[in-house]
Amino acid sequence: MDAAPWHVGELRAQALSGADHIPGGAGIRSVMPDQHRDFFASLPFMVAATLDEAGAPMATLLTGRPGFVGSPDPTTLSIAAHSADPAGRRLVAGAPIGLLGIQPDTRRRNRANGVVTAAGPDGLTVQVAQSFGNCPQYIHPRHVMADRRVAIHAEPFQGLDARARKQVAAADTFFVATSSGPGVENGGVDVSHRGGPPGFVRVAGDVLTIPDYRGNRYFNTLGNLLLEPSAALLFVDFANGELLQLQGTAEVAWGEHDLPGAERTWRFTVTGGWRGPAGLYA
């Protein structure tokens, strides 16, 4: 892949960050290295992002026994799983997809973005367009197992209800799905990990304030948000196995803030979401 595979939003975010060094992008490849292919095959779950009927990001979990993800060649992933929640039902042939593989016990994570080329009751086939790794920062070590006996169903809600606020306020981890919007060169759908101490996400009514800590300087998430403010946040309560998916809009605050350790913050206004069993436990 080109040494600078950034889209216009990522370039703008890199400039707004004031960083004195921005990576050249050589770590973002158009093919998956064997290390990533083997890593994906070892996982019991992956986080997936796509778009709803209005073009807004959504997120879900794909779970199975280790080996449920295969890679017949360096640009293809075969995933023997599907989700019946609203996001999972959007993973059809032709849909954009962002994938995150994360192994909390070893603190490893890798991402693959592309398009669904086939979908059915046995799972998905994905054509990978971008493959890249992330550092282990902010990953909380835990041993995660999948329970495929759980029947996934989604309970929708509007705004941010008291039960959702409680789960968010206790979380030390969530996943964020974003999109560059249509027609953006080097753009697409992406899903990333965020972590911090329990309670690192502040809750006030239907608004979440989220610290943005120092990372890889790619600014994939914030670059997307500069072009398309719609986003989805996925929280998993690993103790009771509950999934919480929130949809809404985000705005990045590049100036001063009072959140310890953060370089900047972003505010996420919740419009609605759903909850249900995650099919995961730790």
Coordinates of C-alpha atoms in Angstrom, one line a residue:
M1 CA 0.0 0.0 0.0
D2 CA 1.0 3.6 -0.5
A3 CA 3.3 4.9 2.3
A4 CA 0.7 7.5 3.2
P5 CA -2.7 5.8 3.1
W6 CA -4.6 8.5 4.9
H7 CA -7.9 10.1 4.0
V8 CA -8.6 13.8 4.2
G9 CA -10.2 13.6 7.7
E10 CA -7.2 11.7 9.1
L11 CA -4.8 14.3 7.7
R12 CA -6.9 17.0 9.2
A13 CA -7.0 15.3 12.6
Q14 CA -3.2 14.8 12.5
A15 CA -2.7 18.5 11.9
L16 CA -5.2 19.5 14.6
S17 CA -3.5 17.3 17.1
G18 CA -0.4 19.4 17.0
A19 CA 1.8 16.3 17.1
D20 CA 5.4 16.8 16.2
H21 CA 5.7 13.4 14.6
I22 CA 3.1 11.6 12.5
P23 CA 3.8 8.0 11.3
G24 CA 4.2 7.5 7.5
G25 CA 1.6 4.9 7.3
A26 CA 3.8 2.0 6.3
G27 CA 2.1 -0.2 8.9
I28 CA -1.2 0.0 7.0
R29 CA -1.1 -2.7 4.4
S30 CA -3.4 -3.9 1.6
V31 CA -2.6 -7.5 2.5
M32 CA -2.6 -9.3 5.9
P33 CA 0.8 -10.5 7.1
D34 CA 0.9 -14.1 8.2
Q35 CA 1.2 -13.0 11.8
H36 CA -2.2 -11.3 11.7
R37 CA -3.8 -14.2 9.8
D38 CA -2.7 -16.6 12.5
F39 CA -3.7 -14.2 15.2
F40 CA -7.3 -13.9 13.9
A41 CA -7.6 -17.7 13.8
S42 CA -6.7 -17.9 17.5
L43 CA -9.6 -15.7 18.7
P44 CA -12.9 -16.5 20.3
F45 CA -14.5 -13.2 19.2
M46 CA -14.1 -10.3 16.8
V47 CA -15.7 -6.8 16.9
A48 CA -17.4 -5.9 13.6
A49 CA -18.7 -2.5 12.4
T50 CA -20.9 -1.7 9.4
L51 CA -23.6 0.9 8.5
D52 CA -27.3 1.0 9.1
E53 CA -29.8 1.9 6.4
A54 CA -29.2 5.6 6.9
G55 CA -25.4 5.2 6.6
A56 CA -24.7 5.6 10.3
P57 CA -22.1 3.2 12.0
M58 CA -23.2 0.2 14.0
A59 CA -21.2 -2.4 15.9
T60 CA -21.7 -6.0 16.9
L61 CA -19.7 -9.1 18.1
L62 CA -18.9 -12.2 16.1
T63 CA -18.1 -15.1 18.4
G64 CA -17.0 -18.8 18.2
R65 CA -14.5 -21.3 19.2
P66 CA -10.8 -20.4 18.3
G67 CA -10.5 -21.3 14.6
F68 CA -13.9 -19.8 13.7
V69 CA -11.9 -17.1 11.7
G70 CA -9.9 -18.4 8.8
S71 CA -7.8 -16.8 6.1
P72 CA -7.5 -18.8 2.9
D73 CA -5.3 -16.1 1.4
P74 CA -3.7 -12.8 2.5
T75 CA -6.6 -10.6 1.4
T76 CA -9.5 -12.8 2.6
L77 CA -11.1 -13.6 6.0
S78 CA -13.7 -16.4 6.3
I79 CA -15.7 -16.0 9.5
A80 CA -17.9 -18.9 10.6
A81 CA -20.2 -16.8 12.7
H82 CA -23.1 -14.3 12.4
S83 CA -25.0 -12.0 14.6
A84 CA -28.8 -11.6 14.7
D85 CA -28.8 -8.2 16.3
P86 CA -29.5 -5.0 14.2
A87 CA -25.9 -4.6 13.2
G88 CA -25.4 -8.3 12.4
R89 CA -28.3 -8.2 10.1
R90 CA -26.6 -5.5 8.0
L91 CA -23.6 -7.7 7.3
V92 CA -24.7 -8.7 3.9
A93 CA -22.8 -9.1 0.6
G94 CA -21.6 -5.7 -0.5
A95 CA -21.6 -4.1 2.9
P96 CA -18.6 -2.3 4.2
I97 CA -17.0 -3.8 7.3
G98 CA -14.5 -2.9 9.9
L99 CA -13.0 -5.7 12.0
L100 CA -11.0 -5.6 15.3
G101 CA -9.4 -8.7 16.7
I102 CA -8.3 -8.3 20.3
Q103 CA -6.8 -10.7 22.8
P104 CA -7.1 -9.1 26.2
D105 CA -5.0 -11.7 28.0
T106 CA -1.9 -11.0 25.8
R107 CA -2.9 -7.4 25.1
R108 CA -2.6 -7.9 21.3
R109 CA -4.9 -6.3 18.8
N110 CA -5.1 -6.1 15.0
R111 CA -7.6 -4.5 12.6
A112 CA -8.8 -5.4 9.1
N113 CA -11.2 -3.2 7.0
G114 CA -12.9 -4.1 3.8
V115 CA -16.1 -5.3 2.3
V116 CA -18.3 -8.4 2.8
T117 CA -18.3 -10.5 -0.4
A118 CA -20.5 -13.3 0.8
A119 CA -22.9 -13.8 3.7
G120 CA -25.2 -16.6 4.8
P121 CA -26.3 -18.7 7.8
D122 CA -22.8 -20.2 8.1
G123 CA -21.0 -16.8 8.3
L124 CA -19.2 -14.2 6.2
T125 CA -16.4 -13.8 3.7
V126 CA -14.5 -10.5 3.8
Q127 CA -12.3 -9.0 1.2
V128 CA -9.6 -7.0 3.2
A129 CA -8.5 -3.6 1.9
Q130 CA -6.6 -2.4 4.9
S131 CA -4.7 -4.4 7.5
F132 CA -2.8 -3.0 10.5
G133 CA -1.8 -3.6 14.0
N134 CA -2.2 -1.5 17.2
C135 CA -0.1 -1.2 20.3
P136 CA -1.1 -2.8 23.6
Q137 CA -1.8 0.5 25.4
Y138 CA -5.0 0.7 27.5
I139 CA -6.0 -3.0 27.1
H140 CA -7.1 -4.5 30.4
P141 CA -5.8 -8.0 30.8
R142 CA -8.6 -10.6 31.1
H143 CA -9.2 -14.1 29.8
V144 CA -12.3 -13.9 27.5
M145 CA -14.3 -17.0 26.5
A146 CA -17.2 -17.2 24.0
D147 CA -20.5 -18.9 24.8
R148 CA -22.3 -19.7 21.6
R149 CA -25.2 -21.2 23.4
V150 CA -26.5 -17.7 24.1
A151 CA -29.3 -16.6 21.8
I152 CA -28.6 -13.1 20.8
H153 CA -31.6 -10.8 20.9
A154 CA -31.7 -7.0 21.0
E155 CA -33.8 -4.8 23.4
P156 CA -34.0 -1.3 21.8
F157 CA -34.1 1.9 23.8
Q158 CA -34.0 5.6 23.1
G159 CA -31.6 8.1 24.7
L160 CA -29.5 6.7 27.6
D161 CA -31.6 5.0 30.2
A162 CA -30.5 4.5 33.8
R163 CA -29.4 0.9 33.2
A164 CA -27.2 1.9 30.3
R165 CA -25.7 4.8 32.3
K166 CA -24.7 2.4 35.1
Q167 CA -23.0 0.1 32.7
V168 CA -21.1 2.9 30.9
A169 CA -20.0 4.5 34.2
A170 CA -18.5 1.2 35.4
A171 CA -16.7 0.3 32.2
D172 CA -13.0 0.1 31.6
T173 CA -13.3 -0.8 27.9
F174 CA -15.4 -0.1 24.9
F175 CA -15.3 -0.3 21.1
V176 CA -16.1 2.6 18.7
A177 CA -17.3 2.2 15.2
T178 CA -16.9 5.1 12.8
S179 CA -17.1 5.9 9.0
S180 CA -15.5 8.4 6.7
G181 CA -18.8 8.7 4.8
P182 CA -19.2 7.7 1.2
G183 CA -16.8 8.6 -1.7
V184 CA -13.8 9.4 0.4
E185 CA -10.5 8.2 -1.0
N186 CA -8.8 5.7 1.5
G187 CA -12.0 5.9 3.6
G188 CA -14.4 3.3 4.8
V189 CA -15.8 1.8 8.0
D190 CA -13.5 1.3 11.0
V191 CA -13.8 -0.1 14.6
S192 CA -11.3 0.7 17.3
H193 CA -10.7 -0.1 21.0
R194 CA -10.7 2.4 23.9
G195 CA -9.7 1.6 27.5
G196 CA -9.0 3.4 30.7
P197 CA -9.6 3.1 34.5
P198 CA -13.1 2.1 35.5
G199 CA -15.3 5.2 35.1
F200 CA -13.0 6.8 32.5
V201 CA -16.1 7.7 30.5
R202 CA -18.1 10.5 32.1
V203 CA -21.8 10.4 31.9
A204 CA -24.1 13.4 32.1
G205 CA -27.7 12.8 30.9
D206 CA -27.5 11.5 27.3
V207 CA -23.9 12.8 26.8
L208 CA -20.7 10.9 27.3
T209 CA -17.4 12.7 27.6
I210 CA -14.5 10.5 26.5
P211 CA -10.8 11.0 27.1
D212 CA -8.6 10.6 24.1
Y213 CA -5.2 9.3 25.3
R214 CA -1.9 9.3 23.4
G215 CA -2.0 6.5 20.8
N216 CA -0.5 5.5 17.4
R217 CA -1.0 9.0 15.9
Y218 CA -3.0 7.5 13.0
F219 CA -6.2 9.2 14.2
N220 CA -8.4 6.8 12.3
T221 CA -11.4 7.3 14.6
L222 CA -11.1 11.1 15.1
G223 CA -10.3 11.5 11.4
N224 CA -13.6 9.8 10.5
L225 CA -15.5 11.8 13.1
L226 CA -14.3 15.1 11.5
L227 CA -15.9 13.9 8.2
E228 CA -18.9 12.0 9.6
P229 CA -20.0 12.7 13.2
S230 CA -22.3 9.6 13.5
A231 CA -20.7 6.8 15.5
A232 CA -21.6 3.7 17.5
L233 CA -20.1 2.6 20.9
L234 CA -20.1 -1.0 22.0
F235 CA -19.7 -1.8 25.7
V236 CA -19.4 -5.4 27.0
D237 CA -19.9 -6.2 30.7
F238 CA -17.6 -9.2 30.9
A239 CA -18.8 -10.1 34.4
N240 CA -22.5 -10.6 33.5
G241 CA -22.1 -11.1 29.7
E242 CA -24.2 -8.1 28.7
L243 CA -23.7 -6.2 25.5
L244 CA -24.7 -2.5 25.2
Q245 CA -24.6 -0.8 21.7
L246 CA -25.1 3.0 21.6
Q247 CA -25.6 5.1 18.5
G248 CA -25.3 8.9 18.3
T249 CA -23.1 11.7 17.2
A250 CA -19.7 12.8 18.4
E251 CA -17.8 16.1 18.5
V252 CA -14.1 16.3 19.2
A253 CA -12.8 19.0 21.6
W254 CA -9.2 19.8 20.6
G255 CA -8.7 22.4 23.3
E256 CA -8.4 22.3 27.1
H257 CA -10.1 19.8 29.4
D258 CA -10.0 18.4 32.9
L259 CA -9.7 14.7 32.3
P260 CA -6.4 13.2 33.7
G261 CA -3.9 11.8 31.2
A262 CA -5.9 12.8 28.1
E263 CA -4.6 14.8 25.2
R264 CA -8.1 15.9 24.2
T265 CA -11.7 14.7 24.6
W266 CA -14.7 14.0 22.5
R267 CA -18.4 14.2 23.5
F268 CA -20.8 11.6 22.3
T269 CA -24.6 12.4 22.4
V270 CA -26.6 9.2 22.5
T271 CA -29.8 8.9 20.4
G272 CA -30.5 5.3 21.1
G273 CA -29.3 1.8 21.1
W274 CA -29.9 -1.8 22.2
R275 CA -28.8 -4.3 24.7
G276 CA -28.7 -8.0 24.9
P277 CA -26.4 -11.0 25.7
A278 CA -22.9 -10.6 24.5
G279 CA -22.0 -14.3 24.2
L280 CA -18.8 -13.5 26.0
Y281 CA -17.6 -13.8 29.6
A282 CA -14.4 -13.4 31.5

